Coordinates of C-alpha atoms in Angstrom, one line a residue:
Chain A
X1152 CA -12.1 -10.6 -30.3
X1153 CA -8.8 -11.7 -28.8
X1154 CA -8.3 -14.9 -26.8
X1155 CA -5.8 -15.8 -24.0
X1156 CA -4.9 -18.9 -22.1
X1157 CA -5.0 -18.6 -18.3
X1158 CA -3.1 -21.0 -16.1
X1159 CA -3.6 -21.2 -12.4
X1160 CA -0.7 -23.2 -11.0
X1161 CA -1.5 -24.9 -7.6
X1162 CA 0.3 -27.3 -5.4
X1163 CA -2.3 -30.0 -6.2
X1164 CA -3.8 -29.1 -9.6
X1165 CA -3.1 -27.0 -12.5
X1166 CA -6.2 -25.3 -13.9
X1167 CA -6.1 -23.9 -17.4
X1168 CA -8.6 -22.3 -19.7
X1169 CA -9.1 -20.3 -22.8
X1170 CA -10.6 -16.9 -22.0
X1171 CA -11.9 -14.2 -24.3
X1172 CA -10.8 -10.6 -23.8
X1173 CA -13.9 -9.8 -21.8
X1174 CA -13.1 -12.4 -19.2
X1175 CA -15.5 -15.2 -20.4
X1176 CA -14.1 -18.7 -20.1
X1177 CA -14.6 -20.7 -23.4
X1178 CA -13.2 -24.0 -22.2
X1179 CA -11.2 -25.1 -19.1
X1180 CA -9.8 -28.2 -17.5
X1181 CA -7.6 -29.3 -14.6
X1182 CA -4.7 -31.7 -14.4
X1183 CA -2.8 -33.0 -11.3
X1184 CA 0.4 -30.9 -10.7
X1185 CA 2.5 -33.9 -9.8
X1186 CA 4.7 -31.6 -7.8
X1187 CA 7.1 -34.3 -6.9
X1188 CA 8.3 -34.5 -10.5
X1189 CA 11.1 -32.4 -12.0
X1190 CA 9.9 -28.9 -13.0
X1191 CA 10.7 -29.5 -16.7
X1192 CA 8.3 -32.4 -16.8
X1193 CA 5.5 -30.3 -15.2
X1194 CA 6.3 -27.7 -17.8
X1195 CA 5.7 -30.2 -20.6
X1196 CA 2.3 -31.1 -19.1
X1197 CA 1.3 -27.4 -18.9
X1198 CA 2.3 -26.8 -22.6
X1199 CA 0.4 -29.9 -23.7
X1200 CA -2.6 -28.8 -21.6
X1201 CA -2.8 -25.4 -23.2
X1202 CA -2.2 -26.7 -26.7
X1203 CA -5.0 -29.2 -26.3
X1204 CA -7.4 -26.5 -25.0
X1205 CA -6.5 -24.1 -27.8
X1206 CA -7.1 -26.8 -30.4
X1207 CA -10.5 -27.8 -28.9
X1208 CA -11.6 -24.2 -28.7
X1209 CA -10.5 -23.5 -32.3
X1210 CA -9.3 -20.0 -31.5
X1211 CA -5.8 -18.5 -32.0
X1212 CA -4.2 -17.3 -28.8
X1213 CA -2.9 -13.8 -28.4
X1214 CA -1.0 -14.6 -25.2
X1215 CA -0.8 -16.8 -22.1
X1216 CA -1.0 -15.6 -18.5
X1217 CA 0.0 -17.7 -15.5
X1218 CA -0.6 -17.3 -11.8
X1219 CA 1.7 -19.0 -9.4
X1220 CA 2.1 -19.1 -5.6
X1221 CA 5.5 -18.3 -4.1
X1222 CA 8.0 -15.6 -4.8
X1223 CA 7.7 -14.4 -8.4
X1224 CA 9.8 -12.1 -10.6
X1225 CA 7.0 -11.0 -12.9
X1226 CA 9.4 -8.7 -15.0
X1227 CA 11.4 -11.8 -16.1
X1228 CA 8.7 -14.5 -15.8
X1229 CA 10.6 -16.4 -13.1
X1230 CA 9.3 -18.4 -10.1
X1231 CA 12.1 -17.5 -7.8
X1232 CA 11.0 -19.8 -5.0
X1233 CA 8.0 -22.0 -4.4
X1234 CA 8.1 -24.3 -1.4
X1235 CA 5.1 -26.5 -2.2
X1236 CA 6.2 -27.1 -5.8
X1237 CA 9.9 -27.3 -5.0
X1238 CA 10.7 -24.7 -7.7
X1239 CA 13.8 -22.6 -7.6
X1240 CA 14.6 -19.9 -10.2
X1241 CA 12.3 -21.5 -12.7
X1242 CA 12.0 -19.3 -15.9
X1243 CA 8.6 -20.7 -16.7
X1244 CA 7.4 -17.5 -18.5
X1245 CA 10.1 -17.5 -21.3
X1246 CA 9.8 -21.3 -21.6
X1247 CA 6.0 -21.2 -22.1
X1248 CA 6.3 -18.3 -24.5
X1249 CA 8.8 -20.1 -26.6
X1250 CA 6.9 -23.3 -26.8
X1251 CA 3.6 -21.7 -27.7
X1252 CA 4.9 -18.9 -29.8
X1253 CA 3.0 -16.1 -28.0
X1254 CA 3.9 -13.7 -25.2
X1255 CA 3.5 -15.2 -21.7
X1256 CA 3.2 -13.4 -18.4
X1257 CA 3.6 -14.6 -14.9
X1258 CA 2.0 -13.1 -11.8
X1259 CA 1.5 -14.0 -8.2
X1260 CA -1.6 -16.2 -7.9
X1261 CA -3.3 -13.8 -5.4
X1262 CA -2.7 -10.9 -7.7
X1263 CA -4.1 -12.8 -10.6
X1264 CA -7.2 -13.7 -8.6
X1265 CA -7.7 -10.1 -7.7
X1266 CA -7.5 -9.1 -11.4
X1267 CA -10.1 -11.8 -12.1
X1268 CA -12.5 -10.3 -9.6
X1269 CA -12.1 -6.9 -11.1
X1270 CA -12.6 -8.1 -14.7
X1271 CA -15.8 -10.1 -14.0
X1272 CA -16.4 -10.7 -10.3
X1273 CA -17.2 -8.8 -7.1
X1274 CA -15.2 -5.7 -8.1
X1275 CA -16.2 -5.5 -11.7
X1276 CA -15.1 -2.2 -13.2
X1277 CA -13.6 -0.8 -10.0
X1278 CA -10.7 1.6 -10.5
X1279 CA -9.1 0.5 -7.2
X1280 CA -10.0 -2.9 -5.7
X1281 CA -8.4 -4.7 -2.8
X1282 CA -9.0 -8.5 -2.7
X1283 CA -8.1 -10.2 0.6
X1284 CA -8.1 -14.0 0.8
X1285 CA -8.8 -15.4 4.2
X1286 CA -7.5 -18.9 3.8
X1287 CA -4.6 -20.9 5.3
X1288 CA -2.9 -17.5 5.2
X1289 CA -4.1 -14.0 4.3
X1290 CA -3.4 -13.1 0.7
X1291 CA -3.8 -9.7 -0.7
X1292 CA -4.0 -8.4 -4.2
X1293 CA -4.6 -4.8 -5.3
X1294 CA -5.7 -3.8 -8.8
X1295 CA -5.5 -0.2 -9.9
X1296 CA -6.8 1.1 -13.3
X1297 CA -7.2 -2.5 -14.5
X1298 CA -3.6 -3.4 -13.7
X1299 CA -2.1 -5.6 -11.0
X1300 CA -0.2 -3.6 -8.4
X1301 CA 2.8 -5.9 -7.8
X1302 CA 3.8 -6.3 -4.2
X1303 CA 0.9 -6.0 -1.8
X1304 CA 2.0 -8.8 0.6
X1305 CA 0.0 -7.2 3.3
X1306 CA -0.8 -10.5 5.1
X1307 CA 2.5 -10.0 6.9
X1308 CA 1.6 -6.5 8.1
X1309 CA 2.1 -6.4 11.9
X1310 CA -1.1 -5.1 13.6
X1311 CA -0.3 -6.3 17.1
X1312 CA 3.4 -5.6 17.8
X1313 CA 4.8 -8.5 19.9
X1314 CA 1.5 -10.5 19.4
X1315 CA 0.9 -14.0 18.1
X1316 CA 3.9 -15.6 16.3
X1317 CA 3.5 -15.8 12.6
X1318 CA 4.9 -18.4 10.2
X1319 CA 7.0 -15.6 8.6
X1320 CA 9.0 -15.1 11.8
X1321 CA 7.3 -11.8 12.8
X1322 CA 4.9 -11.5 15.6
X1323 CA 1.3 -10.1 15.4
X1324 CA 0.8 -10.2 11.6
X1325 CA -2.6 -9.6 10.1
X1326 CA -2.4 -13.2 8.9
X1327 CA -1.8 -14.7 12.4
X1328 CA -5.1 -13.3 13.5
X1329 CA -7.3 -13.1 10.4
X1330 CA -6.5 -16.3 8.4
X1331 CA -8.9 -19.2 8.6
X1332 CA -6.2 -20.8 10.6
X1333 CA -6.3 -17.9 13.1
X1334 CA -10.1 -18.1 13.4
X1335 CA -10.0 -21.9 13.9
X1336 CA -7.3 -21.5 16.6
X1337 CA -9.4 -18.9 18.4
X1338 CA -12.5 -21.2 18.1
X1339 CA -10.7 -24.2 19.5
X1340 CA -9.1 -22.2 22.3
X1341 CA -12.5 -21.2 23.4
X1342 CA -13.6 -24.9 23.5
X1343 CA -16.1 -24.5 20.7
X1344 CA -16.2 -27.5 18.3
X1345 CA -18.5 -29.4 15.9
X1346 CA -20.3 -32.4 17.4
X1347 CA -17.4 -34.6 16.3
X1348 CA -14.8 -32.5 18.0
X1349 CA -13.4 -30.9 14.8
X1350 CA -13.3 -27.2 14.1
X1351 CA -13.7 -25.4 10.8
X1352 CA -14.1 -21.9 9.6
X1353 CA -17.9 -21.9 10.1
X1354 CA -18.0 -23.6 13.4
X1355 CA -18.0 -20.4 15.4
X1356 CA -20.7 -18.8 13.2
X1357 CA -23.0 -21.7 13.6
X1358 CA -22.5 -21.7 17.4
X1359 CA -23.3 -18.0 17.5
X1360 CA -26.5 -18.6 15.5
X1361 CA -27.4 -21.3 18.1
X1362 CA -27.1 -18.7 20.9
X1363 CA -23.6 -19.2 22.2
X1364 CA -22.4 -15.9 23.6
X1365 CA -18.9 -17.2 23.8
X1366 CA -19.0 -17.8 20.0
X1367 CA -20.4 -14.3 19.6
X1368 CA -17.4 -12.9 21.5
X1369 CA -15.0 -14.7 19.2
X1370 CA -16.7 -13.3 16.1
X1371 CA -16.4 -9.8 17.7
X1372 CA -12.7 -10.4 18.3
X1373 CA -12.1 -11.8 14.9
X1374 CA -14.0 -9.0 13.0
X1375 CA -12.2 -6.5 15.3
X1376 CA -8.8 -7.7 14.1
X1377 CA -10.0 -7.9 10.5
X1378 CA -11.3 -4.4 10.7
X1379 CA -8.0 -3.2 12.1
X1380 CA -6.0 -4.6 9.3
X1381 CA -8.5 -3.7 6.6
X1382 CA -8.7 -0.1 7.8
X1383 CA -4.9 0.2 7.6
X1384 CA -5.2 -0.8 4.0
X1385 CA -8.3 1.2 3.1
X1386 CA -6.6 4.4 4.6
X1387 CA -3.5 3.7 2.5
X1388 CA -4.8 2.3 -0.7
X1389 CA -8.2 3.9 -1.1
X1390 CA -10.0 1.0 -2.7
X1391 CA -13.5 1.5 -3.9
X1392 CA -14.2 -2.2 -3.3
X1393 CA -12.8 -4.6 -0.8
X1394 CA -13.5 -8.2 -1.8
X1395 CA -13.1 -11.0 0.7
X1396 CA -12.3 -14.5 -0.6
X1397 CA -11.4 -17.9 0.9
X1398 CA -13.3 -20.2 3.2
X1399 CA -14.2 -17.6 5.8
X1400 CA -15.7 -15.2 3.3
X1401 CA -18.4 -17.9 2.5
X1402 CA -20.0 -16.9 5.8
X1403 CA -21.3 -13.8 3.9
X1404 CA -23.3 -11.3 5.9
X1405 CA -22.6 -13.2 9.1
X1406 CA -19.1 -11.9 8.7
X1407 CA -19.6 -8.8 6.6
X1408 CA -22.3 -7.1 8.6
X1409 CA -20.3 -6.8 11.9
X1410 CA -17.2 -6.1 9.9
X1411 CA -18.7 -3.1 8.2
X1412 CA -19.9 -1.7 11.5
X1413 CA -16.3 -1.9 13.0
X1414 CA -14.7 -0.5 9.8
X1415 CA -16.9 2.6 10.0
X1416 CA -15.2 3.3 13.4
X1417 CA -11.7 2.6 12.2
X1418 CA -11.2 4.2 8.8
X1419 CA -9.9 7.7 8.5
X1420 CA -12.4 10.5 9.2
X1421 CA -13.9 11.8 6.0
X1422 CA -13.3 8.7 4.0
X1423 CA -16.3 6.9 2.7
X1424 CA -16.5 3.2 3.5
X1425 CA -15.7 1.2 0.4
X1426 CA -18.1 -1.6 -0.7
X1427 CA -17.2 -4.6 1.5
X1428 CA -18.3 -7.8 -0.3
X1429 CA -17.6 -11.5 -0.8
X1430 CA -15.6 -12.6 -3.9
X1431 CA -17.8 -14.2 -6.5
X1432 CA -15.6 -16.2 -8.8
X1433 CA -14.1 -18.8 -6.5
X1434 CA -11.3 -20.8 -8.2
X1435 CA -12.2 -19.2 -11.6
X1436 CA -10.8 -15.9 -10.4
X1437 CA -7.2 -17.1 -10.6
X1438 CA -7.8 -18.6 -14.1
X1439 CA -9.6 -15.5 -15.5
X1440 CA -7.2 -13.1 -13.9
X1441 CA -4.1 -15.0 -15.1
X1442 CA -5.5 -14.9 -18.7
X1443 CA -6.4 -11.2 -18.4
X1444 CA -3.0 -10.3 -17.1
X1445 CA -1.7 -11.3 -20.5
X1446 CA -3.7 -8.5 -22.1
X1447 CA -1.5 -5.9 -20.4
Chain B
X727 CA 12.5 22.7 -22.4
X728 CA 9.1 23.1 -20.6
X729 CA 8.6 25.0 -17.4
X730 CA 6.1 24.6 -14.6
X731 CA 5.1 26.6 -11.5
X732 CA 5.2 24.7 -8.3
X733 CA 3.2 25.9 -5.3
X734 CA 3.7 24.5 -1.8
X735 CA 0.8 25.6 0.4
X736 CA 1.5 25.6 4.1
X737 CA -0.3 26.9 7.1
X738 CA 2.3 29.6 7.7
X739 CA 3.9 30.3 4.2
X740 CA 3.1 29.7 0.6
X741 CA 6.3 28.8 -1.3
X742 CA 6.2 29.1 -5.1
X743 CA 8.8 28.6 -7.8
X744 CA 9.4 28.2 -11.5
X745 CA 10.9 24.8 -12.2
X746 CA 12.1 23.3 -15.5
X747 CA 11.0 19.9 -16.7
X748 CA 14.1 18.3 -15.1
X749 CA 13.3 19.6 -11.6
X750 CA 15.7 22.5 -11.5
X751 CA 14.3 25.6 -9.7
X752 CA 14.9 28.8 -11.8
X753 CA 13.4 31.2 -9.2
X754 CA 11.4 30.9 -6.0
X755 CA 9.9 33.0 -3.3
X756 CA 7.7 32.7 -0.2
X757 CA 4.7 34.7 1.0
X758 CA 2.8 34.5 4.3
X759 CA -0.3 32.4 4.0
X760 CA -2.5 34.7 6.1
X761 CA -4.7 31.7 6.8
X762 CA -7.1 33.8 8.8
X763 CA -8.3 35.5 5.6
X764 CA -11.0 34.3 3.3
X765 CA -9.8 31.6 0.9
X766 CA -10.5 33.8 -2.2
X767 CA -8.1 36.4 -0.9
X768 CA -5.4 33.8 -0.4
X769 CA -6.1 32.6 -3.9
X770 CA -5.6 36.1 -5.4
X771 CA -2.2 36.2 -3.6
X772 CA -1.2 32.9 -5.0
X773 CA -2.1 33.9 -8.5
X774 CA -0.2 37.2 -8.2
X775 CA 2.8 35.3 -6.8
X776 CA 3.0 32.9 -9.7
X777 CA 2.4 35.6 -12.3
X778 CA 5.2 37.7 -10.8
X779 CA 7.6 34.7 -10.7
X780 CA 6.8 33.8 -14.3
X781 CA 7.4 37.4 -15.5
X782 CA 10.7 37.6 -13.7
X783 CA 11.9 34.3 -15.0
X784 CA 10.8 35.2 -18.6
X785 CA 9.6 31.7 -19.4
X786 CA 6.2 30.6 -20.6
X787 CA 4.5 28.1 -18.2
X788 CA 3.2 24.7 -19.4
X789 CA 1.3 24.1 -16.2
X790 CA 1.0 24.8 -12.5
X791 CA 1.2 22.1 -9.8
X792 CA 0.1 22.6 -6.2
X793 CA 0.7 20.7 -3.0
X794 CA -1.7 21.2 -0.1
X795 CA -2.1 19.6 3.3
X796 CA -5.5 18.2 4.3
X797 CA -7.9 16.1 2.4
X798 CA -7.6 16.5 -1.3
X799 CA -9.6 15.5 -4.3
X800 CA -6.9 15.5 -6.9
X801 CA -9.2 14.4 -9.7
X802 CA -11.2 17.6 -9.4
X803 CA -8.5 19.9 -7.9
X804 CA -10.4 20.5 -4.7
X805 CA -9.2 20.9 -1.1
X806 CA -12.1 19.1 0.6
X807 CA -11.0 19.9 4.1
X808 CA -8.0 21.6 5.7
X809 CA -8.2 22.4 9.3
X810 CA -5.1 24.7 9.6
X811 CA -6.2 26.8 6.6
X812 CA -9.9 26.7 7.4
X813 CA -10.6 25.5 3.9
X814 CA -13.7 23.5 2.9
X815 CA -14.5 22.3 -0.6
X816 CA -12.2 24.9 -2.1
X817 CA -11.9 24.3 -5.9
X818 CA -8.4 25.9 -6.0
X819 CA -7.3 23.8 -9.0
X820 CA -9.9 25.0 -11.5
X821 CA -9.6 28.6 -10.2
X822 CA -5.8 28.7 -10.6
X823 CA -6.0 27.1 -14.0
X824 CA -8.6 29.7 -15.2
X825 CA -6.6 32.6 -13.9
X826 CA -3.3 31.6 -15.4
X827 CA -4.6 30.0 -18.6
X828 CA -2.7 26.7 -18.1
X829 CA -3.6 23.3 -16.6
X830 CA -3.3 23.1 -12.9
X831 CA -3.0 20.0 -10.7
X832 CA -3.5 19.6 -7.0
X833 CA -1.8 16.9 -4.9
X834 CA -1.5 16.1 -1.2
X835 CA 1.7 17.9 0.0
X836 CA 3.3 14.7 1.3
X837 CA 2.7 13.1 -2.1
X838 CA 4.2 16.2 -3.9
X839 CA 7.3 16.1 -1.7
X840 CA 7.7 12.4 -2.4
X841 CA 7.7 13.1 -6.1
X842 CA 10.3 15.9 -5.6
X843 CA 12.7 13.4 -3.9
X844 CA 12.2 11.0 -6.8
X845 CA 12.8 13.7 -9.5
X846 CA 15.9 15.2 -8.0
X847 CA 16.5 14.1 -4.4
X848 CA 17.3 11.0 -2.3
X849 CA 15.3 8.6 -4.5
X850 CA 16.3 10.0 -7.9
X851 CA 15.3 7.7 -10.7
X852 CA 13.8 5.0 -8.4
X853 CA 10.9 3.1 -10.0
X854 CA 9.3 2.7 -6.6
X855 CA 10.1 5.1 -3.8
X856 CA 8.5 5.4 -0.4
X857 CA 9.0 8.8 1.4
X858 CA 8.1 8.9 5.1
X859 CA 8.1 12.2 6.9
X860 CA 8.7 12.0 10.7
X861 CA 7.4 15.4 11.8
X862 CA 4.5 16.5 14.0
X863 CA 2.7 13.5 12.4
X864 CA 4.0 10.7 10.1
X865 CA 3.4 11.5 6.4
X866 CA 3.8 9.0 3.7
X867 CA 4.1 9.3 -0.1
X868 CA 4.7 6.6 -2.7
X869 CA 5.9 7.2 -6.2
X870 CA 5.7 4.4 -8.8
X871 CA 7.0 4.8 -12.3
X872 CA 7.5 8.5 -11.8
X873 CA 3.8 9.1 -10.8
X874 CA 2.3 9.8 -7.4
X875 CA 0.3 6.9 -6.0
X876 CA -2.7 8.7 -4.5
X877 CA -3.8 7.6 -1.1
X878 CA -0.9 6.2 0.9
X879 CA -2.0 7.7 4.3
X880 CA 0.0 5.1 6.2
X881 CA 0.7 7.3 9.2
X882 CA -2.6 6.0 10.5
X883 CA -1.8 2.3 10.1
X884 CA -2.2 0.6 13.5
X885 CA 0.9 -1.4 14.5
X886 CA 0.0 -1.8 18.2
X887 CA -3.7 -2.7 18.4
X888 CA -5.1 -1.0 21.5
X889 CA -1.9 1.0 22.0
X890 CA -1.2 4.7 22.4
X891 CA -4.1 7.0 21.5
X892 CA -3.7 8.8 18.1
X893 CA -5.1 12.2 17.1
X894 CA -7.1 10.3 14.5
X895 CA -9.2 8.5 17.0
X896 CA -7.6 5.1 16.5
X897 CA -5.1 3.5 19.0
X898 CA -1.6 2.4 18.3
X899 CA -1.0 4.1 14.9
X900 CA 2.4 4.2 13.3
X901 CA 2.2 8.0 13.8
X902 CA 1.5 7.8 17.5
X903 CA 4.9 6.0 18.1
X904 CA 7.1 7.3 15.2
X905 CA 6.3 11.0 14.7
X906 CA 8.7 13.5 16.2
X907 CA 6.0 14.1 18.7
X908 CA 6.0 10.4 19.7
X909 CA 9.8 10.4 20.2
X910 CA 9.7 13.6 22.2
X911 CA 7.0 12.1 24.4
X912 CA 9.1 9.0 24.9
X913 CA 12.2 11.1 25.8
X914 CA 10.3 13.3 28.2
X915 CA 8.6 10.3 29.9
X916 CA 12.1 8.9 30.5
X917 CA 13.2 12.1 32.2
X918 CA 15.7 13.0 29.6
X919 CA 15.8 16.7 28.7
X920 CA 18.1 19.5 27.4
X921 CA 20.0 21.5 30.1
X922 CA 17.1 24.1 30.0
X923 CA 14.5 21.4 30.6
X924 CA 13.1 21.3 27.0
X925 CA 13.0 18.3 24.8
X926 CA 13.4 18.2 21.0
X927 CA 13.9 15.5 18.4
X928 CA 17.7 15.3 18.9
X929 CA 17.8 15.4 22.7
X930 CA 17.8 11.6 23.1
X931 CA 20.4 11.1 20.4
X932 CA 22.8 13.6 22.1
X933 CA 22.2 12.0 25.5
X934 CA 23.0 8.5 24.0
X935 CA 26.2 9.9 22.5
X936 CA 27.1 11.2 26.0
X937 CA 26.8 7.7 27.4
X938 CA 23.2 7.5 28.7
X939 CA 22.0 3.9 28.5
X940 CA 18.5 5.1 29.2
X941 CA 18.7 7.2 26.1
X942 CA 20.0 4.3 24.1
X943 CA 17.0 2.2 25.3
X944 CA 14.7 4.8 23.9
X945 CA 16.5 4.9 20.6
X946 CA 16.1 1.1 20.5
X947 CA 12.4 1.3 21.3
X948 CA 11.8 4.1 18.7
X949 CA 13.7 2.4 15.9
X950 CA 11.9 -0.8 16.8
X951 CA 8.5 0.8 16.2
X952 CA 9.8 2.5 13.1
X953 CA 11.2 -0.7 11.7
X954 CA 7.8 -2.4 12.4
X955 CA 5.8 0.1 10.5
X956 CA 8.4 0.4 7.7
X957 CA 8.6 -3.3 7.2
X958 CA 4.8 -3.5 6.9
X959 CA 5.1 -1.0 4.0
X960 CA 8.2 -2.5 2.4
X961 CA 6.5 -5.9 2.3
X962 CA 3.5 -4.4 0.8
X963 CA 4.8 -1.8 -1.6
X964 CA 8.3 -3.1 -2.5
X965 CA 10.1 0.2 -2.7
X966 CA 13.6 0.3 -4.0
X967 CA 14.3 3.3 -1.8
X968 CA 12.8 4.5 1.5
X969 CA 13.6 8.1 2.2
X970 CA 13.0 9.6 5.6
X971 CA 12.3 13.3 6.0
X972 CA 11.3 15.7 8.8
X973 CA 13.2 16.7 11.8
X974 CA 14.1 13.3 13.2
X975 CA 15.7 12.2 9.9
X976 CA 18.3 14.9 10.3
X977 CA 19.9 12.6 12.9
X978 CA 21.2 10.7 9.8
X979 CA 23.2 7.5 10.6
X980 CA 22.4 7.8 14.4
X981 CA 18.9 6.9 13.3
X982 CA 19.5 5.0 10.1
X983 CA 22.1 2.5 11.2
X984 CA 20.1 0.9 14.0
X985 CA 17.0 1.1 11.9
X986 CA 18.6 -0.9 9.0
X987 CA 19.7 -3.6 11.4
X988 CA 16.2 -4.0 12.8
X989 CA 14.6 -3.9 9.3
X990 CA 16.8 -6.8 8.2
X991 CA 15.0 -8.9 10.8
X992 CA 11.6 -7.7 10.0
X993 CA 11.2 -7.7 6.2
X994 CA 9.8 -10.7 4.4
X995 CA 12.3 -13.4 4.0
X996 CA 13.9 -13.3 0.5
X997 CA 13.3 -9.6 0.0
X998 CA 16.4 -7.4 -0.3
X999 CA 16.5 -4.4 2.1
X1000 CA 15.7 -1.3 0.1
X1001 CA 18.1 1.7 0.4
X1002 CA 17.2 3.5 3.6
X1003 CA 18.3 7.1 3.4
X1004 CA 17.5 10.6 4.5
X1005 CA 15.7 13.0 2.2
X1006 CA 17.8 15.5 0.6
X1007 CA 15.7 18.4 -0.7
X1008 CA 14.1 19.8 2.6
X1009 CA 11.4 22.3 1.9
X1010 CA 12.3 22.3 -1.8
X1011 CA 10.9 18.8 -2.3
X1012 CA 7.3 20.0 -2.0
X1013 CA 7.9 22.8 -4.4
X1014 CA 9.7 20.7 -7.0
X1015 CA 7.3 17.8 -6.7
X1016 CA 4.3 20.1 -7.0
X1017 CA 5.7 21.5 -10.2
X1018 CA 6.6 18.1 -11.5
X1019 CA 3.1 16.7 -10.8
X1020 CA 1.9 19.1 -13.5
X1021 CA 4.0 17.2 -16.1
X1022 CA 1.8 14.2 -15.8

């Protein structure tokens, strides 16, 4: 059995773990990122964290895999740009590899999470799996034949030309309609809130369950946009499984059932509808996937 | 040196050739498809055509590759559905393999053409190349690390939700705006025609060259839609080269120069603009690519 360290670098915490080659986590922990500190200090923490975990677990590492948000050069193991961490051209891959004496890989965090779901989550064993995260933005990761397909930034695919402004500068992106932020905006614009006046990703689903037809209309709209973007990707990428992650996906069948109905109308004639499911691993997907990317 | 037969199956003609492993055509010919005949009779013609070419060229074949329009099951070598040819569940791959005594592969014709352009055309040597054909429809093929990425039917990606009806049943597809048909419709709707009242793919470009501001507006609109769809795909697939084929791409820089300007505004911040070029091989792309797909 081979063992790998997986590191999921976030703006708030860095989660690390020792994972066996089948995707099972032996041991894990989390440390604060301290993103206001110089990157070399954060690097020292990461190395100490992994060394500590490897020691506790008592296994020898065959490699280290990292997942990071931002713009990544996976070939060279460099974080080119990460706004939340303040990193610029940070060659973290070579640095970690040198310090730990094993190969180190670096992937986009959404890609790593997608690989995690394919190794041991909602898309286990799928030859082609598309994992879409409906969070602050819309993240997308595609895994084909057990390997991460690098690229796949389909959150910024325009589906409504000239539509809602997106943070990326374009108008009408998939993300501007289908992120949790997009749904919360639609909910608030319709005047639907929690009792305390706040709005979150489940507010509109709860209101619909309580008989609000206005809430039902928003769910129809939202799942319509989601079906539009997903059908574009299903037609183009032919996934067997589409896994939805992030806060909105926790609504389960309240989201998935109407979505599947709309997708049947939208995908290319003759294609079978892929399995449309919720992701299963939560935060562990990034950790497991990062570790498993080191197997490649 | 190894040699492969390439077969490009079209609704009107079937083009075949013997191609060496570097993509050089030794000999080629074309026969009428006779699509109104039973599929087994067409199959006999194809086999005789390849046998004849192999004999004339005097080389031994290591494999046969075919490109076909329609819905293809490449894994099993089956044309599932082809409307123009009237083919249904036609296991042409196994049949050709058995008759010729070598392995036979079957790919979508747009995919095969994309591989041809990567082997010896506009995207020669690119690690990631996207080939978009602007013809009656919009075809798309993606080649990564010298291999066809199966799927990639991005002509039916919605870019204007609720927009122009598409032949596929959706509204606002990339194809409904950016195919030659789409451009010709836009030209005709603006009242711009050739002297004899007809409209073709270059009519609007010629009118713009002759000073028509209305024609210039249409080119702006058209390249705007094209940039929107291409930027979606560039963000998601990260091609080094985007090759445009089909009739409209023959306009060369009259099309490509304004397109590049618009793409610079639309692609994800931090990405470099890929090379945006016209395809080079014309009909030979399908033949060469089909043959080269047999190398895999």
